[in-house]
Structure formats: C-alpha cells, structure tokens
Short mmCIF file of N, CA and C in Angstrom, two decimals:
data_model
loop_
_atom_site.label_atom_id
_atom_site.label_comp_id
_atom_site.label_asym_id
_atom_site.label_seq_id
_atom_site.Cartn_x
_atom_site.Cartn_y
_atom_site.Cartn_z
N MET I 15 -29.37 30.45 13.55
CA MET I 15 -29.74 29.47 14.56
C MET I 15 -30.09 28.13 13.91
N ARG I 16 -30.83 28.17 12.82
CA ARG I 16 -31.24 26.93 12.15
C ARG I 16 -30.02 26.18 11.61
N LEU I 17 -29.06 26.90 11.01
CA LEU I 17 -27.86 26.29 10.45
C LEU I 17 -27.03 25.63 11.54
N SER I 18 -26.82 26.28 12.65
CA SER I 18 -26.02 25.68 13.72
C SER I 18 -26.72 24.45 14.29
N ARG I 19 -28.03 24.49 14.38
CA ARG I 19 -28.78 23.32 14.84
C ARG I 19 -28.61 22.17 13.86
N TYR I 20 -28.65 22.49 12.55
CA TYR I 20 -28.48 21.47 11.52
C TYR I 20 -27.09 20.84 11.62
N ILE I 21 -26.06 21.68 11.81
CA ILE I 21 -24.69 21.18 11.93
C ILE I 21 -24.59 20.23 13.12
N LEU I 22 -25.11 20.61 14.25
CA LEU I 22 -25.07 19.74 15.43
C LEU I 22 -25.84 18.45 15.20
N LEU I 23 -27.00 18.54 14.58
CA LEU I 23 -27.79 17.33 14.30
C LEU I 23 -27.06 16.42 13.31
N THR I 24 -26.45 17.00 12.28
CA THR I 24 -25.71 16.21 11.29
C THR I 24 -24.58 15.45 11.97
N ILE I 25 -23.79 16.15 12.74
CA ILE I 25 -22.66 15.50 13.43
C ILE I 25 -23.17 14.45 14.41
N PHE I 26 -24.24 14.74 15.14
CA PHE I 26 -24.80 13.78 16.07
C PHE I 26 -25.25 12.51 15.36
N PHE I 27 -25.96 12.66 14.24
CA PHE I 27 -26.49 11.48 13.56
C PHE I 27 -25.40 10.70 12.85
N ILE I 28 -24.39 11.38 12.33
CA ILE I 28 -23.26 10.66 11.73
C ILE I 28 -22.56 9.83 12.78
N THR I 29 -22.33 10.40 13.95
CA THR I 29 -21.63 9.65 14.98
C THR I 29 -22.50 8.56 15.59
N SER I 30 -23.81 8.77 15.67
CA SER I 30 -24.67 7.76 16.28
C SER I 30 -24.85 6.55 15.38
N ILE I 31 -24.62 6.69 14.08
CA ILE I 31 -24.70 5.55 13.17
C ILE I 31 -23.74 4.47 13.61
N TYR I 32 -22.56 4.87 14.05
CA TYR I 32 -21.53 3.91 14.40
C TYR I 32 -21.55 3.51 15.86
N ALA I 33 -22.41 4.10 16.65
CA ALA I 33 -22.50 3.81 18.08
C ALA I 33 -21.16 4.02 18.77
N ASP I 34 -20.32 4.79 18.15
CA ASP I 34 -19.07 5.20 18.75
C ASP I 34 -18.73 6.56 18.15
N LYS I 35 -17.53 7.05 18.41
CA LYS I 35 -17.23 8.41 17.98
C LYS I 35 -16.57 8.46 16.61
N LEU I 36 -17.04 9.40 15.82
CA LEU I 36 -16.40 9.77 14.57
C LEU I 36 -15.85 11.17 14.80
N ILE I 37 -14.53 11.31 14.67
CA ILE I 37 -13.89 12.59 14.91
C ILE I 37 -13.23 13.04 13.62
N ILE I 38 -13.54 14.26 13.20
CA ILE I 38 -12.95 14.83 11.99
C ILE I 38 -12.33 16.17 12.34
N ASP I 39 -11.04 16.31 12.05
CA ASP I 39 -10.34 17.58 12.22
C ASP I 39 -9.97 18.09 10.83
N ALA I 40 -10.16 19.38 10.59
CA ALA I 40 -9.84 19.97 9.29
C ALA I 40 -9.64 21.47 9.45
N ALA I 41 -9.05 22.08 8.43
CA ALA I 41 -8.85 23.52 8.44
C ALA I 41 -10.14 24.26 8.11
N LYS I 42 -11.02 23.62 7.31
CA LYS I 42 -12.24 24.30 6.86
C LYS I 42 -13.42 23.33 6.84
N PHE I 43 -14.60 23.86 7.12
CA PHE I 43 -15.84 23.08 7.17
C PHE I 43 -16.90 23.79 6.34
N GLU I 44 -17.59 23.05 5.46
CA GLU I 44 -18.69 23.60 4.67
C GLU I 44 -19.88 22.65 4.77
N LEU I 45 -21.06 23.23 4.73
CA LEU I 45 -22.28 22.44 4.84
C LEU I 45 -23.24 22.83 3.72
N ASN I 46 -23.81 21.82 3.05
CA ASN I 46 -24.84 22.07 2.04
C ASN I 46 -26.09 21.34 2.52
N GLU I 47 -26.99 22.08 3.09
CA GLU I 47 -28.20 21.50 3.67
C GLU I 47 -29.09 20.84 2.62
N LYS I 48 -29.08 21.37 1.39
CA LYS I 48 -29.96 20.85 0.33
C LYS I 48 -29.60 19.42 -0.08
N ASP I 49 -28.30 19.17 -0.33
CA ASP I 49 -27.94 17.81 -0.77
C ASP I 49 -27.41 16.93 0.35
N GLY I 50 -27.43 17.42 1.58
CA GLY I 50 -27.00 16.61 2.71
C GLY I 50 -25.51 16.34 2.75
N SER I 51 -24.71 17.26 2.18
CA SER I 51 -23.27 17.04 2.17
C SER I 51 -22.57 17.96 3.17
N THR I 52 -21.51 17.43 3.73
CA THR I 52 -20.65 18.17 4.62
C THR I 52 -19.24 17.99 4.07
N ILE I 53 -18.53 19.09 3.87
CA ILE I 53 -17.22 19.03 3.23
C ILE I 53 -16.17 19.59 4.19
N PHE I 54 -15.13 18.78 4.40
CA PHE I 54 -14.01 19.17 5.24
C PHE I 54 -12.79 19.29 4.33
N THR I 55 -12.04 20.39 4.43
CA THR I 55 -10.86 20.58 3.58
C THR I 55 -9.68 21.06 4.41
N GLY I 56 -8.49 20.78 3.87
CA GLY I 56 -7.27 21.24 4.51
C GLY I 56 -6.77 20.34 5.61
N ASN I 57 -5.84 19.45 5.27
CA ASN I 57 -5.22 18.56 6.26
C ASN I 57 -6.27 17.84 7.11
N VAL I 58 -7.18 17.14 6.44
CA VAL I 58 -8.29 16.48 7.12
C VAL I 58 -7.84 15.17 7.75
N LYS I 59 -8.22 14.98 8.98
CA LYS I 59 -7.93 13.74 9.71
C LYS I 59 -9.23 13.22 10.28
N MET I 60 -9.60 12.02 9.83
CA MET I 60 -10.85 11.40 10.27
C MET I 60 -10.51 10.15 11.07
N LYS I 61 -11.17 9.99 12.22
CA LYS I 61 -10.87 8.86 13.11
C LYS I 61 -12.18 8.27 13.62
N ARG I 62 -12.25 6.95 13.58
CA ARG I 62 -13.36 6.21 14.19
C ARG I 62 -12.76 4.95 14.80
N ASN I 63 -12.80 4.86 16.11
CA ASN I 63 -12.11 3.77 16.83
C ASN I 63 -10.65 3.76 16.41
N ASP I 64 -10.17 2.62 15.87
CA ASP I 64 -8.78 2.52 15.43
C ASP I 64 -8.61 2.85 13.96
N ASP I 65 -9.69 3.07 13.23
CA ASP I 65 -9.63 3.40 11.80
C ASP I 65 -9.25 4.87 11.62
N ARG I 66 -8.42 5.12 10.61
CA ARG I 66 -7.96 6.49 10.34
C ARG I 66 -7.97 6.75 8.83
N ILE I 67 -8.28 7.99 8.48
CA ILE I 67 -8.15 8.45 7.10
C ILE I 67 -7.60 9.86 7.14
N ASP I 68 -6.53 10.09 6.40
CA ASP I 68 -5.95 11.42 6.24
C ASP I 68 -6.06 11.78 4.77
N ALA I 69 -6.50 13.01 4.49
CA ALA I 69 -6.66 13.48 3.12
C ALA I 69 -6.68 15.00 3.11
N GLN I 70 -6.69 15.57 1.93
CA GLN I 70 -6.83 17.01 1.82
C GLN I 70 -8.29 17.43 1.84
N ARG I 71 -9.19 16.50 1.49
CA ARG I 71 -10.62 16.82 1.43
C ARG I 71 -11.43 15.55 1.72
N ILE I 72 -12.43 15.68 2.57
CA ILE I 72 -13.37 14.57 2.80
C ILE I 72 -14.78 15.14 2.71
N GLU I 73 -15.58 14.50 1.84
CA GLU I 73 -16.98 14.87 1.67
C GLU I 73 -17.83 13.77 2.30
N VAL I 74 -18.74 14.16 3.18
CA VAL I 74 -19.63 13.22 3.85
C VAL I 74 -21.04 13.47 3.33
N TYR I 75 -21.69 12.43 2.80
CA TYR I 75 -23.04 12.55 2.25
C TYR I 75 -24.01 11.77 3.12
N THR I 76 -25.13 12.40 3.43
CA THR I 76 -26.16 11.76 4.25
C THR I 76 -27.48 11.70 3.49
N THR I 77 -28.39 10.86 3.97
CA THR I 77 -29.72 10.74 3.39
C THR I 77 -30.58 11.93 3.81
N GLU I 78 -31.73 12.05 3.21
CA GLU I 78 -32.72 13.03 3.64
C GLU I 78 -33.17 12.64 5.05
N PRO I 79 -33.57 13.60 5.85
CA PRO I 79 -34.03 13.25 7.20
C PRO I 79 -35.30 12.39 7.13
N ASP I 80 -35.39 11.40 8.01
CA ASP I 80 -36.62 10.60 8.08
C ASP I 80 -37.67 11.35 8.89
N LYS I 81 -38.78 10.71 9.19
CA LYS I 81 -39.87 11.40 9.89
C LYS I 81 -39.46 11.89 11.28
N ASP I 82 -38.42 11.27 11.87
CA ASP I 82 -37.91 11.70 13.17
C ASP I 82 -36.78 12.73 13.04
N GLY I 83 -36.47 13.12 11.79
CA GLY I 83 -35.41 14.08 11.55
C GLY I 83 -34.02 13.48 11.55
N LYS I 84 -33.93 12.14 11.55
CA LYS I 84 -32.63 11.46 11.58
C LYS I 84 -32.12 11.22 10.17
N ARG I 85 -30.81 11.30 10.02
CA ARG I 85 -30.13 11.05 8.75
C ARG I 85 -29.19 9.86 8.91
N GLU I 86 -28.88 9.21 7.78
CA GLU I 86 -27.87 8.16 7.76
C GLU I 86 -26.78 8.55 6.80
N MET I 87 -25.56 8.09 7.08
CA MET I 87 -24.47 8.36 6.17
C MET I 87 -24.61 7.46 4.95
N LYS I 88 -24.62 8.04 3.76
CA LYS I 88 -24.69 7.28 2.51
C LYS I 88 -23.29 6.88 2.05
N LYS I 89 -22.38 7.84 2.06
CA LYS I 89 -21.00 7.55 1.64
C LYS I 89 -20.12 8.71 2.03
N PHE I 90 -18.83 8.46 1.96
CA PHE I 90 -17.90 9.57 2.05
C PHE I 90 -16.83 9.39 1.00
N ILE I 91 -16.28 10.51 0.57
CA ILE I 91 -15.26 10.54 -0.48
C ILE I 91 -14.08 11.34 0.05
N ALA I 92 -12.92 10.70 0.07
CA ALA I 92 -11.69 11.37 0.49
C ALA I 92 -10.81 11.55 -0.74
N THR I 93 -10.25 12.75 -0.91
CA THR I 93 -9.39 13.03 -2.06
C THR I 93 -8.15 13.79 -1.62
N GLY I 94 -7.12 13.69 -2.45
CA GLY I 94 -5.89 14.44 -2.21
C GLY I 94 -4.96 13.75 -1.22
N SER I 95 -4.00 12.99 -1.73
CA SER I 95 -3.01 12.30 -0.88
C SER I 95 -3.68 11.53 0.25
N VAL I 96 -4.54 10.60 -0.11
CA VAL I 96 -5.32 9.83 0.86
C VAL I 96 -4.46 8.70 1.44
N TYR I 97 -4.40 8.65 2.76
CA TYR I 97 -3.76 7.55 3.49
C TYR I 97 -4.79 7.01 4.46
N PHE I 98 -4.82 5.68 4.62
CA PHE I 98 -5.82 5.11 5.53
C PHE I 98 -5.27 3.88 6.23
N SER I 99 -5.86 3.60 7.38
CA SER I 99 -5.62 2.35 8.11
C SER I 99 -6.98 1.91 8.65
N VAL I 100 -7.30 0.64 8.38
CA VAL I 100 -8.62 0.10 8.72
C VAL I 100 -8.46 -1.27 9.35
N TYR I 101 -9.16 -1.51 10.45
CA TYR I 101 -9.21 -2.82 11.09
C TYR I 101 -10.57 -3.43 10.77
N THR I 102 -10.57 -4.66 10.25
CA THR I 102 -11.83 -5.33 9.94
C THR I 102 -11.65 -6.84 9.95
N LYS I 103 -12.57 -7.54 10.53
CA LYS I 103 -12.57 -9.00 10.57
C LYS I 103 -11.21 -9.58 10.94
N GLY I 104 -10.60 -9.03 11.99
CA GLY I 104 -9.33 -9.55 12.47
C GLY I 104 -8.14 -9.22 11.58
N ARG I 105 -8.32 -8.33 10.63
CA ARG I 105 -7.23 -7.96 9.74
C ARG I 105 -6.99 -6.45 9.83
N PHE I 106 -5.78 -6.07 9.49
CA PHE I 106 -5.39 -4.66 9.54
C PHE I 106 -4.87 -4.26 8.17
N TYR I 107 -5.52 -3.27 7.57
CA TYR I 107 -5.15 -2.79 6.24
C TYR I 107 -4.61 -1.37 6.34
N GLN I 108 -3.55 -1.10 5.59
CA GLN I 108 -3.05 0.25 5.42
C GLN I 108 -2.92 0.48 3.92
N GLY I 109 -3.17 1.71 3.50
CA GLY I 109 -3.07 1.98 2.09
C GLY I 109 -3.07 3.44 1.76
N LYS I 110 -3.05 3.69 0.45
CA LYS I 110 -3.08 5.07 -0.03
C LYS I 110 -3.64 5.08 -1.44
N GLY I 111 -3.97 6.26 -1.90
CA GLY I 111 -4.46 6.46 -3.26
C GLY I 111 -4.80 7.92 -3.46
N ASP I 112 -5.21 8.23 -4.69
CA ASP I 112 -5.60 9.60 -4.98
C ASP I 112 -7.01 9.90 -4.46
N LYS I 113 -7.84 8.85 -4.41
CA LYS I 113 -9.24 9.03 -4.00
C LYS I 113 -9.72 7.76 -3.31
N LEU I 114 -10.50 7.93 -2.26
CA LEU I 114 -11.09 6.80 -1.54
C LEU I 114 -12.58 7.06 -1.39
N ILE I 115 -13.39 6.08 -1.81
CA ILE I 115 -14.84 6.17 -1.65
C ILE I 115 -15.26 5.04 -0.72
N TYR I 116 -16.06 5.36 0.28
CA TYR I 116 -16.53 4.35 1.23
C TYR I 116 -18.04 4.42 1.36
N ASN I 117 -18.70 3.27 1.19
CA ASN I 117 -20.14 3.14 1.37
C ASN I 117 -20.41 2.33 2.63
N PRO I 118 -20.76 2.99 3.74
CA PRO I 118 -20.91 2.28 5.01
C PRO I 118 -22.05 1.26 5.01
N LYS I 119 -23.08 1.47 4.23
CA LYS I 119 -24.19 0.52 4.20
C LYS I 119 -23.74 -0.82 3.63
N ASP I 120 -22.92 -0.78 2.58
CA ASP I 120 -22.42 -2.00 1.94
C ASP I 120 -21.06 -2.43 2.46
N LEU I 121 -20.42 -1.57 3.25
CA LEU I 121 -19.07 -1.81 3.78
C LEU I 121 -18.08 -2.08 2.64
N LYS I 122 -18.12 -1.19 1.62
CA LYS I 122 -17.24 -1.34 0.46
C LYS I 122 -16.38 -0.10 0.28
N TYR I 123 -15.10 -0.35 -0.02
CA TYR I 123 -14.13 0.69 -0.28
C TYR I 123 -13.71 0.64 -1.74
N THR I 124 -13.50 1.79 -2.35
CA THR I 124 -12.93 1.88 -3.69
C THR I 124 -11.78 2.88 -3.62
N ILE I 125 -10.59 2.43 -3.99
CA ILE I 125 -9.41 3.28 -4.03
C ILE I 125 -9.12 3.54 -5.50
N ILE I 126 -9.03 4.81 -5.88
CA ILE I 126 -8.86 5.17 -7.29
C ILE I 126 -7.58 5.98 -7.45
N GLY I 127 -6.76 5.59 -8.42
CA GLY I 127 -5.55 6.32 -8.75
C GLY I 127 -4.39 6.02 -7.83
N ASN I 128 -3.35 5.41 -8.39
CA ASN I 128 -2.13 5.09 -7.62
C ASN I 128 -2.45 4.31 -6.35
N GLY I 129 -3.35 3.35 -6.46
CA GLY I 129 -3.80 2.60 -5.30
C GLY I 129 -2.78 1.62 -4.76
N PHE I 130 -2.71 1.54 -3.46
CA PHE I 130 -1.85 0.59 -2.76
C PHE I 130 -2.56 0.18 -1.47
N VAL I 131 -2.63 -1.12 -1.23
CA VAL I 131 -3.20 -1.63 0.02
C VAL I 131 -2.30 -2.75 0.51
N GLU I 132 -1.99 -2.73 1.80
CA GLU I 132 -1.22 -3.81 2.41
C GLU I 132 -2.01 -4.38 3.56
N GLU I 133 -2.20 -5.70 3.52
CA GLU I 133 -2.83 -6.41 4.64
C GLU I 133 -1.66 -6.75 5.56
N LYS I 134 -1.58 -6.07 6.69
CA LYS I 134 -0.40 -6.12 7.54
C LYS I 134 -0.17 -7.46 8.22
N THR I 135 -1.22 -8.21 8.51
CA THR I 135 -1.07 -9.47 9.22
C THR I 135 -0.25 -10.47 8.40
N GLU I 136 -0.60 -10.63 7.12
CA GLU I 136 0.10 -11.59 6.25
C GLU I 136 1.12 -10.93 5.34
N GLY I 137 1.10 -9.61 5.27
CA GLY I 137 2.06 -8.91 4.42
C GLY I 137 1.68 -8.88 2.95
N THR I 138 0.44 -9.20 2.62
CA THR I 138 -0.01 -9.17 1.23
C THR I 138 -0.13 -7.72 0.77
N LYS I 139 0.38 -7.44 -0.44
CA LYS I 139 0.35 -6.08 -0.97
C LYS I 139 -0.37 -6.08 -2.32
N LEU I 140 -1.22 -5.08 -2.52
CA LEU I 140 -1.96 -4.91 -3.76
C LEU I 140 -1.66 -3.54 -4.33
N TYR I 141 -1.38 -3.49 -5.63
CA TYR I 141 -1.15 -2.24 -6.33
C TYR I 141 -2.06 -2.21 -7.55
N GLY I 142 -2.66 -1.06 -7.84
CA GLY I 142 -3.48 -0.94 -9.03
C GLY I 142 -4.07 0.45 -9.17
N GLU I 143 -4.63 0.70 -10.32
CA GLU I 143 -5.26 2.00 -10.56
C GLU I 143 -6.63 2.10 -9.89
N ILE I 144 -7.33 0.96 -9.78
CA ILE I 144 -8.60 0.92 -9.05
C ILE I 144 -8.60 -0.35 -8.21
N ILE I 145 -8.82 -0.18 -6.91
CA ILE I 145 -8.87 -1.33 -6.00
C ILE I 145 -10.23 -1.31 -5.30
N TYR I 146 -10.95 -2.44 -5.36
CA TYR I 146 -12.23 -2.60 -4.68
C TYR I 146 -12.03 -3.55 -3.51
N LEU I 147 -12.48 -3.14 -2.33
CA LEU I 147 -12.42 -4.00 -1.15
C LEU I 147 -13.82 -4.12 -0.56
N ASP I 148 -14.24 -5.34 -0.30
CA ASP I 148 -15.55 -5.61 0.29
C ASP I 148 -15.32 -6.12 1.70
N GLU I 149 -15.68 -5.32 2.69
CA GLU I 149 -15.45 -5.65 4.09
C GLU I 149 -16.28 -6.86 4.52
N LEU I 150 -17.48 -7.02 3.99
CA LEU I 150 -18.35 -8.13 4.38
C LEU I 150 -17.84 -9.47 3.88
N SER I 151 -17.53 -9.55 2.59
CA SER I 151 -17.12 -10.82 1.99
C SER I 151 -15.62 -11.05 2.08
N GLY I 152 -14.85 -9.99 2.31
CA GLY I 152 -13.40 -10.13 2.32
C GLY I 152 -12.80 -10.18 0.92
N GLU I 153 -13.61 -9.92 -0.10
CA GLU I 153 -13.14 -9.97 -1.49
C GLU I 153 -12.44 -8.68 -1.89
N ALA I 154 -11.52 -8.83 -2.84
CA ALA I 154 -10.82 -7.68 -3.41
C ALA I 154 -10.76 -7.86 -4.92
N ARG I 155 -10.90 -6.75 -5.65
CA ARG I 155 -10.72 -6.74 -7.11
C ARG I 155 -9.82 -5.57 -7.43
N ILE I 156 -8.96 -5.78 -8.42
CA ILE I 156 -8.01 -4.73 -8.78
C ILE I 156 -7.98 -4.58 -10.30
N LYS I 157 -7.93 -3.32 -10.74
CA LYS I 157 -7.78 -3.03 -12.17
C LYS I 157 -6.50 -2.24 -12.35
N GLY I 158 -5.76 -2.60 -13.38
CA GLY I 158 -4.55 -1.86 -13.71
C GLY I 158 -4.76 -1.11 -15.02
N SER I 159 -3.68 -0.61 -15.57
CA SER I 159 -3.72 0.05 -16.86
C SER I 159 -2.56 -0.49 -17.70
N LYS I 160 -2.48 -0.08 -18.95
CA LYS I 160 -1.38 -0.55 -19.80
C LYS I 160 -0.03 -0.13 -19.23
N LYS I 161 0.03 1.09 -18.74
CA LYS I 161 1.29 1.60 -18.20
C LYS I 161 1.58 1.09 -16.79
N LYS I 162 0.53 0.80 -16.03
CA LYS I 162 0.70 0.34 -14.65
C LYS I 162 -0.17 -0.90 -14.42
N PRO I 163 0.37 -2.10 -14.72
CA PRO I 163 -0.42 -3.31 -14.51
C PRO I 163 -0.64 -3.57 -13.02
N VAL I 164 -1.59 -4.44 -12.74
CA VAL I 164 -1.86 -4.86 -11.37
C VAL I 164 -0.63 -5.59 -10.84
N ARG I 165 -0.33 -5.36 -9.57
CA ARG I 165 0.77 -6.08 -8.93
C ARG I 165 0.26 -6.64 -7.62
N PHE I 166 0.58 -7.92 -7.39
CA PHE I 166 0.18 -8.63 -6.18
C PHE I 166 1.45 -9.22 -5.59
N ILE I 167 1.69 -8.95 -4.32
CA ILE I 167 2.87 -9.50 -3.64
C ILE I 167 2.41 -10.24 -2.40
N MET I 168 2.85 -11.50 -2.27
CA MET I 168 2.46 -12.33 -1.13
C MET I 168 3.71 -12.97 -0.53
N ASN I 169 3.80 -12.94 0.77
CA ASN I 169 4.90 -13.63 1.45
C ASN I 169 4.57 -15.11 1.55
N LEU I 170 5.53 -15.96 1.15
CA LEU I 170 5.35 -17.41 1.19
C LEU I 170 6.33 -18.00 2.19
N LYS I 171 5.94 -19.13 2.75
CA LYS I 171 6.84 -19.83 3.65
C LYS I 171 7.94 -20.47 2.84
N GLU I 172 9.13 -20.47 3.42
CA GLU I 172 10.25 -21.13 2.76
C GLU I 172 10.16 -22.62 3.01
N LYS I 173 10.48 -23.37 1.98
CA LYS I 173 10.51 -24.82 2.09
C LYS I 173 11.93 -25.22 2.45
N LYS I 174 12.10 -25.83 3.60
CA LYS I 174 13.43 -26.22 4.05
C LYS I 174 13.78 -27.59 3.49
N GLU I 175 14.96 -27.68 2.91
CA GLU I 175 15.42 -28.95 2.35
C GLU I 175 16.18 -29.74 3.42
N LYS I 176 16.08 -31.07 3.31
CA LYS I 176 16.80 -31.95 4.26
C LYS I 176 18.14 -32.32 3.73
#
C-alpha cells in the first residue's frame, strides 16, 4: 500500500511541477524510494505538451520530500537511441544522441555522444560529441573530438546579382 501511494504521489508531483501533463509510456517501470529515482525502460516515450523524447531508458530523479511531502524534479536522463523535439522561446528543435540529460530547474540540456540538433525555423544544424543547450539564454556550446570535429551548418540568403 505504501509503495503504490508513493508511486501515485511521485507521478502527481512530477506532473504538477509543469502545471500540465507529463506522460511517459514504457515497457517497464522501477521505483527507488531511497534515492527518489523512477526508471522507465523499453521503448520509452515521454511527452509534455508538444515536447517529445523517445529513448530506451529514462531515469527521473526527484528531491527529498519537503515538509508537505512534495517533491521536485531534479533532472532526467534519457539513454539509448535518444530522439527529441522541443519547443522553446518561439523555436523548434529536433535532435538525437546517445544520451540526453535535462535539468528543469536550470532549463539546460546536454546531449552526449553522436549529438545532432537542428533548429527547424532557420535550419541551423549542430553536430558534436557533446552539445550544451541553455533554454533560458538561448546559448549553445559544442565539443567535438579528433575523429569527429564540431560541425555547424547555417542556411544563408543568396545574394542576387544585377
């Protein structure tokens, strides 16, 4: 009884953080009450408004309960063929990578391994081994490797000659 109550409270508080619905579908669900983690595995699909994340595994970490028993989401980690689409500040991003870490408090994304992000409005494309995106500032940082350097592709207007 206590475990099922905890599961319901965890899901309620995760969804209430966003004041909208967070929906996660997966083949398997695990809960670790001690460290505040909830793990979804097997064809995981996470949806919040128009934002989507598909992965093989998503781990959701929450804070310790406060005096009212409420928890906040600290971060989530998606691994295994991660694909995502995110709408923020009038822009639409789609991307992929081996791992995605999101910190909702700071509104920061980190894509690790075979990272690719495309800003669909302007067609800007980023490739790198590690990509950092800051939703608040709109800043991006990318790290490459010797074998796979950073690649940036931007669509430019053509200059018409007279």
